[in-house]
mmCIF file of C-alpha atoms in Angstrom:
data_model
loop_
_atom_site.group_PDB
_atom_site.id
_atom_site.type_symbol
_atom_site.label_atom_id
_atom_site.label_comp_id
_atom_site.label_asym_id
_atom_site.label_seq_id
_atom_site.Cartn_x
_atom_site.Cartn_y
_atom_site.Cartn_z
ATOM 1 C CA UNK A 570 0.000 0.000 0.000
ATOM 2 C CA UNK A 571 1.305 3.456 -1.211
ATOM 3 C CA UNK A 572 2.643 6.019 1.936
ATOM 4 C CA UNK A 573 0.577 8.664 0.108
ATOM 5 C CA UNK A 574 0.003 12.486 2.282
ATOM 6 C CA UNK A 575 -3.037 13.347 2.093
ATOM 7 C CA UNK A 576 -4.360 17.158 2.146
ATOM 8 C CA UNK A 577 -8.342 16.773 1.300
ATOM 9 C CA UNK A 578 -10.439 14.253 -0.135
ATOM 10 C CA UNK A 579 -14.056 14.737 -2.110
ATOM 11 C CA UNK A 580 -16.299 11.796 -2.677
ATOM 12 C CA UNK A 581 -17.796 12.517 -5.672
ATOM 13 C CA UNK A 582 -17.197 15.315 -8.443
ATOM 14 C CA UNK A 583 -18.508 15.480 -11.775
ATOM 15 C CA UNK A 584 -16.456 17.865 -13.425
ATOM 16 C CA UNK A 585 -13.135 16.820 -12.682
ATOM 17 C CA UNK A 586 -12.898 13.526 -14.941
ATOM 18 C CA UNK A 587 -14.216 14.303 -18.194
ATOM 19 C CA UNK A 588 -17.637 12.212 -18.564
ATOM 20 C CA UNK A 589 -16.619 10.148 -15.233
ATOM 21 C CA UNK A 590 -18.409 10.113 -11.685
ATOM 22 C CA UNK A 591 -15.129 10.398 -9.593
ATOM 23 C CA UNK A 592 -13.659 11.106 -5.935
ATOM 24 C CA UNK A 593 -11.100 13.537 -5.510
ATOM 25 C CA UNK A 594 -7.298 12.803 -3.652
ATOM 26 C CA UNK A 595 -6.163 16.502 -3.173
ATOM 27 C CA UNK A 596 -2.419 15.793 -2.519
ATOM 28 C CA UNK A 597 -0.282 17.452 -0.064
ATOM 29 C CA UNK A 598 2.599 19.632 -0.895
ATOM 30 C CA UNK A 599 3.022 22.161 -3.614
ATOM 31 C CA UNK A 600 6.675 23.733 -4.993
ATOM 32 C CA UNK A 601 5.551 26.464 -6.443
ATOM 33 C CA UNK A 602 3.855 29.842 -4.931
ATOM 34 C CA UNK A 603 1.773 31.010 -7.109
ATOM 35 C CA UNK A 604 -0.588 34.142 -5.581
ATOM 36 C CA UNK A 605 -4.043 32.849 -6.994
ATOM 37 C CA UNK A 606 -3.815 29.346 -5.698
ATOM 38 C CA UNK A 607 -7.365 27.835 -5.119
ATOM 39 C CA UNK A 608 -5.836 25.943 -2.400
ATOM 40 C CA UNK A 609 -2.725 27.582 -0.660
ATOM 41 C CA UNK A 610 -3.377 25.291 2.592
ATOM 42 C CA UNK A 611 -1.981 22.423 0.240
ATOM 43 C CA UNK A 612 0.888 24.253 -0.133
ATOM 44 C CA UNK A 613 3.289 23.073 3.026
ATOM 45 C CA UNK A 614 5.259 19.778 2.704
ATOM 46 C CA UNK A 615 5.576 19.263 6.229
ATOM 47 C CA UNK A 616 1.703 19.452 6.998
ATOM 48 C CA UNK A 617 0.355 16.327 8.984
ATOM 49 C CA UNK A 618 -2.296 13.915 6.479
ATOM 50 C CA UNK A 619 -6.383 15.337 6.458
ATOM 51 C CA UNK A 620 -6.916 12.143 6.095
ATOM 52 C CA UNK A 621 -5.113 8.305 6.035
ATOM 53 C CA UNK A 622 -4.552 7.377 2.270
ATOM 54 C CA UNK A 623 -5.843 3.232 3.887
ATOM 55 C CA UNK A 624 -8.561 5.109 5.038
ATOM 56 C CA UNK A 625 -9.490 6.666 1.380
ATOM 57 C CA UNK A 626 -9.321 3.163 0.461
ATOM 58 C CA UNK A 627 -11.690 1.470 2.529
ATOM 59 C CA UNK A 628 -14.036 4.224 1.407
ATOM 60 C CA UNK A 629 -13.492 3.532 -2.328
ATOM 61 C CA UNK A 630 -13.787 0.057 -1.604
ATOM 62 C CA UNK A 631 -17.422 0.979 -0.566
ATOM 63 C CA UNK A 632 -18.204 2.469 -3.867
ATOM 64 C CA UNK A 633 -17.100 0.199 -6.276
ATOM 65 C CA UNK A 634 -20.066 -0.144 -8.819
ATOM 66 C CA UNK A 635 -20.916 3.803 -7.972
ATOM 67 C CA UNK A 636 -17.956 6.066 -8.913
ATOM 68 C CA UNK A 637 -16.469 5.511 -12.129
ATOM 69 C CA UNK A 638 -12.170 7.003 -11.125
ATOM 70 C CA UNK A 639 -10.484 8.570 -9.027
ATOM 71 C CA UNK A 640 -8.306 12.175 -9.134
ATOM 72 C CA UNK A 641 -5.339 12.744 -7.769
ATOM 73 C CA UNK A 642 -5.121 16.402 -7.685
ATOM 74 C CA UNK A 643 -2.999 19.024 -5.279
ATOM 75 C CA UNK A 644 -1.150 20.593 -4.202
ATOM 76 C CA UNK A 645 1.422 19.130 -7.178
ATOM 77 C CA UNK A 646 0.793 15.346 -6.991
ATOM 78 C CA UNK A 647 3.594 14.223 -8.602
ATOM 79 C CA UNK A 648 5.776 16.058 -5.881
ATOM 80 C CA UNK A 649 5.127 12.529 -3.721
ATOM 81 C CA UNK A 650 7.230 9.848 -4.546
ATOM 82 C CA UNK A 651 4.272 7.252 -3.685
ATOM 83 C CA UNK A 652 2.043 8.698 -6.327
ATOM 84 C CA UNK A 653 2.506 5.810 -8.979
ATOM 85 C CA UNK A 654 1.374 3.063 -5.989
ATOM 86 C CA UNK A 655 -1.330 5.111 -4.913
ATOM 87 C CA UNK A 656 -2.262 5.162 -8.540
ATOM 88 C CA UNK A 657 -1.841 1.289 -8.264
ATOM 89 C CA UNK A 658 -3.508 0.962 -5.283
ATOM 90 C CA UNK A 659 -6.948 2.453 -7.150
ATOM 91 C CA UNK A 660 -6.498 0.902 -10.228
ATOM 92 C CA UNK A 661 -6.595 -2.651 -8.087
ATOM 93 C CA UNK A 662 -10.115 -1.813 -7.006
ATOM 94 C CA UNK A 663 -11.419 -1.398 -10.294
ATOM 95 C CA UNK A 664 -11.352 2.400 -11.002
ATOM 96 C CA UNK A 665 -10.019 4.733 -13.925
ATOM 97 C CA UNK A 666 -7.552 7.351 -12.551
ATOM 98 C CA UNK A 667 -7.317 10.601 -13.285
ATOM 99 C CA UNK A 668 -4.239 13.403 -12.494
ATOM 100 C CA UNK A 669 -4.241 17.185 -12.079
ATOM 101 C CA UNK A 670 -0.381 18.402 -12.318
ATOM 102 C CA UNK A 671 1.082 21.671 -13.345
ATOM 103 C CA UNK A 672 4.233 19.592 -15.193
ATOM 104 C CA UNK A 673 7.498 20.010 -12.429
ATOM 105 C CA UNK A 674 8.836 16.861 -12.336
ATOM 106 C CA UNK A 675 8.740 15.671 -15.258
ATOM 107 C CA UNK A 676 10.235 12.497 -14.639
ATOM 108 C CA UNK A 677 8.165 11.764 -11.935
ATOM 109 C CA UNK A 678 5.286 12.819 -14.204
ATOM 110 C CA UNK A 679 6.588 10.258 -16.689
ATOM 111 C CA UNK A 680 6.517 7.533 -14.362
ATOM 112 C CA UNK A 681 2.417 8.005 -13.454
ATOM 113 C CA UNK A 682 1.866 7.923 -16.946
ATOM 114 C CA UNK A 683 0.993 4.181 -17.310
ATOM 115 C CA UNK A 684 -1.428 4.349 -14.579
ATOM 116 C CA UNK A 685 -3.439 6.933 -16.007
ATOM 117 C CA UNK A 686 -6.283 7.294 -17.702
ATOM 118 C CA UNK A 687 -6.445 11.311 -18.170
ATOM 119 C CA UNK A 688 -4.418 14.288 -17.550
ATOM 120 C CA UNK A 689 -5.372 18.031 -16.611
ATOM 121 C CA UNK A 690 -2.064 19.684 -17.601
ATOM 122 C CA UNK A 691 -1.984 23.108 -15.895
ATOM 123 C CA UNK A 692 0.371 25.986 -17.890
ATOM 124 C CA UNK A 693 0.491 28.649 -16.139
ATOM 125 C CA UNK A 694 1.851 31.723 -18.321
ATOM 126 C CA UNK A 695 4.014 32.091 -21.422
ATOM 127 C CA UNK A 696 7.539 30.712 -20.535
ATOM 128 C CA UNK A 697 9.298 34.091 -20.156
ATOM 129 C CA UNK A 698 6.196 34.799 -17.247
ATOM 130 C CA UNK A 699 6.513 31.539 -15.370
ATOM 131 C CA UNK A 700 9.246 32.401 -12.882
ATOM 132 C CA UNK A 701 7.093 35.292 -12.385
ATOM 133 C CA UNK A 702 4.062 33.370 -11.563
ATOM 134 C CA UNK A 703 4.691 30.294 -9.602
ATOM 135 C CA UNK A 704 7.752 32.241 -7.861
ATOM 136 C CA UNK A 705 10.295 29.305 -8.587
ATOM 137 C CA UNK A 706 13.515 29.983 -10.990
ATOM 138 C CA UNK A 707 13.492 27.446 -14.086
ATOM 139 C CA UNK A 708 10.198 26.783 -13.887
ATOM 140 C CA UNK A 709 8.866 26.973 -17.608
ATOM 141 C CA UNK A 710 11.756 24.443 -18.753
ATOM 142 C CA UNK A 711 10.475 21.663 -16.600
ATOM 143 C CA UNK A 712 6.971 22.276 -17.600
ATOM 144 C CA UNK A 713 7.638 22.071 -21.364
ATOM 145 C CA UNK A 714 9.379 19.077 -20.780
ATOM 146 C CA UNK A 715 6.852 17.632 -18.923
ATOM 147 C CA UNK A 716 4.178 18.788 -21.627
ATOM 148 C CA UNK A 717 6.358 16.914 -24.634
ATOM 149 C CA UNK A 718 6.078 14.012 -22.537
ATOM 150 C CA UNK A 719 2.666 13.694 -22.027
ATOM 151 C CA UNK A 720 1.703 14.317 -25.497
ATOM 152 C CA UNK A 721 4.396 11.496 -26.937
ATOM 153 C CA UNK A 722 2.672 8.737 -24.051
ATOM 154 C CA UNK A 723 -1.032 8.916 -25.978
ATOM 155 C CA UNK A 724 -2.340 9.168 -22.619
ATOM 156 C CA UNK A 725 -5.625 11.869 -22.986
ATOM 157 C CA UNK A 726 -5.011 15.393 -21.838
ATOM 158 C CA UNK A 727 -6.480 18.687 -21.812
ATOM 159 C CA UNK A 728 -4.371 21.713 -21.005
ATOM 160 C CA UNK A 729 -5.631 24.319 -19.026
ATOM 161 C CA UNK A 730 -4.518 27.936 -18.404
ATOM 162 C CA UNK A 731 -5.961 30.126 -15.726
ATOM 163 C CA UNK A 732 -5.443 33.726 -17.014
ATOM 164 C CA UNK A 733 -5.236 36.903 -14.865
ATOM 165 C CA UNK A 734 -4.738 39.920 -17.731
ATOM 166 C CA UNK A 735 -2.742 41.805 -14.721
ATOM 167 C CA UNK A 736 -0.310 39.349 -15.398
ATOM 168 C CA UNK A 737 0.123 38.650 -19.002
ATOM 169 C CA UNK A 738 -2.142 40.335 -21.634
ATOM 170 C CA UNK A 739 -3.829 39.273 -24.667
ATOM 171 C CA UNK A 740 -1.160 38.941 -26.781
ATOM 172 C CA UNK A 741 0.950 37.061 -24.678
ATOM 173 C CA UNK A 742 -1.957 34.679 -24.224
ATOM 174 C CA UNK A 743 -1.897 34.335 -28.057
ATOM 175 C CA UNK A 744 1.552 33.911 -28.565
ATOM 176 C CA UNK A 745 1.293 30.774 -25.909
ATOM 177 C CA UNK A 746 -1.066 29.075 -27.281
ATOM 178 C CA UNK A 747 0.682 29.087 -30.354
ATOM 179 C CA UNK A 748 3.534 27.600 -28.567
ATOM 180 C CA UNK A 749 0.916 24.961 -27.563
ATOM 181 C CA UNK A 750 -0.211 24.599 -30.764
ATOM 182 C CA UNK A 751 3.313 23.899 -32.064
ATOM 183 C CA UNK A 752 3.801 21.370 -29.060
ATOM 184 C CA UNK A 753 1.002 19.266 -30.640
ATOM 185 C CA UNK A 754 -1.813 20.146 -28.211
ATOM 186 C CA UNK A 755 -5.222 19.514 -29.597
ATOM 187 C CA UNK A 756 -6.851 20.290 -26.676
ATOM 188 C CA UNK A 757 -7.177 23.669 -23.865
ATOM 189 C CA UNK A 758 -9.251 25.431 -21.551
ATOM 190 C CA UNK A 759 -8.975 28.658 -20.459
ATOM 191 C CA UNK A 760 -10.373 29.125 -17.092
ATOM 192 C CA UNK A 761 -10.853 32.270 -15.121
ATOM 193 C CA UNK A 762 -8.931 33.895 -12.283
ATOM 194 C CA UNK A 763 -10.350 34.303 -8.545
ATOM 195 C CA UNK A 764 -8.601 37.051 -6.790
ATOM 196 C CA UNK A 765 -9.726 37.229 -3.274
ATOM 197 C CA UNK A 766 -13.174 35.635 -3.993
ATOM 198 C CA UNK A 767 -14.315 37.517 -7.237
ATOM 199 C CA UNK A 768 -13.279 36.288 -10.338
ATOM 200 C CA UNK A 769 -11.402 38.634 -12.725
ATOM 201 C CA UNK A 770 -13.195 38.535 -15.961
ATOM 202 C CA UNK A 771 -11.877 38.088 -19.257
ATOM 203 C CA UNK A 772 -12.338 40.403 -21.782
ATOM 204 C CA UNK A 773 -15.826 40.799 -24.278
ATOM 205 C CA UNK A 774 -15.459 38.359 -27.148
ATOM 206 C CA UNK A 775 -12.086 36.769 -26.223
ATOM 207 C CA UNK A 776 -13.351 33.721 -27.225
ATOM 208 C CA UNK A 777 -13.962 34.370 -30.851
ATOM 209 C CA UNK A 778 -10.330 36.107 -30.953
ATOM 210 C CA UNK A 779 -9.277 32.845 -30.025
ATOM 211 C CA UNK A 780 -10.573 30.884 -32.383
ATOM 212 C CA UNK A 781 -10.148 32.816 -34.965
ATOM 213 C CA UNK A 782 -6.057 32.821 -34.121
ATOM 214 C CA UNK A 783 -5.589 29.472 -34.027
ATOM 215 C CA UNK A 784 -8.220 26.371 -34.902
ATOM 216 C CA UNK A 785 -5.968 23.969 -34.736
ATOM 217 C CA UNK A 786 -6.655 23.593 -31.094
ATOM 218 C CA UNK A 787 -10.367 22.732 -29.298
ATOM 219 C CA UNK A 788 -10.979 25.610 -27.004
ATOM 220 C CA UNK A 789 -13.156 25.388 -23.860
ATOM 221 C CA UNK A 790 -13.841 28.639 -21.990
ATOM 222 C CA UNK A 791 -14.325 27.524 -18.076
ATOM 223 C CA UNK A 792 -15.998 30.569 -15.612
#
């Protein structure tokens, strides 16, 4: 059984697994420090387990036949060396997994892979902005590592982006997903940012601008 720390748990989403009924394993322990984080109490390392990872078994156990996967989400999940058996652990009760990860290890990332069924792929900002965003030097080299990888394993994906204008503007936001583009992603969402509680809205008729600069890539606006 996987040592797996574990921040939060939710037993049943429906919009975290694309067309799945699914529980939710929010991961403890998060690298980077990036100021809109929906949940900065994830961020510490060294904070004691919400909840035993045996215990989120014997809870899944009880709903074989009712959920349909499980995600792993964070916090950064594949900052835990016991991700892959935890992954294991899941898939030996019957479910599809699922994993949420913003792409900074990619080696660890790389080792998941074969236990999963989906990826949310989280890019933060246009590489030159990353440092800027998550606070951690190097941090745009890892991801686009990370990103290659995914898209070589087959595995299913969708990458996300949630965009604050204060921090990179429209332009910027077309010029990355160009660079996404290029990487062979077929697939994004662009979700919006929650500063203090209200969200910061995107600007009127972003979405057509979008499509309109590159169709090569399914768009999905997210509120």
């Amino acid at each position: 059984m996987a040592d797996l720390k574990v921040g939060g748990f939710t037993p049943l989403t429906s919009i975290d697994f694309p067309g799945r009924l699914a529980a939710v394993v929010f991961c403890q322990g998060c690298p980077w420090r990036c100021d809109y984080c929906h949940n900065p109490h994830l961020i510490p390392v060294g904070s004691p387990s919400a909840r035993a990872w045996e215990d989120v078994l014997v809870f899944l156990a009880r709903r074989r036949g009712l959920l349909d996967g499980v995600v792993f989400s964070g916090g950064e999940p594949t900052l835990q060396a016991a991700l892959p058996a935890a992954m294991r652990d899941v898939r030996q009760l019957g479910f599809e997994v699922a994993l949420h990860t913003a792409g900074m290890y990619p080696d660890r990332l790389e080792a998941a892979l074969p236990w999963v069924d989906w990826v949310g792929f989280d890019i933060k900002a246009p590489a030159h902005r990353y440092d800027h965003v998550t606070g951690t030097p190097g941090s745009a080299t890892r991801v686009m590592d990370s990103l290659e990888r995914l898209v070589a394993s087959g595995v299913a994906y969708e990458c996300r982006t949630t965009w604050d204008p204060e921090l990179f503007d429209e332009a910027e936001l077309m010029a990355l997903l160009h660079t996404l583009a290029e990487k062979g992603v077929q697939r994004w969402s662009l979700q919006v940012c929650n500063r203090a509680g209200m969200p910061v809205p995107h600007p009127a008729g972003i979405a057509d601008r979008i499509a309109a600069a590159c169709p090569r890539i399914a768009v999905r606006m997210q509120a």
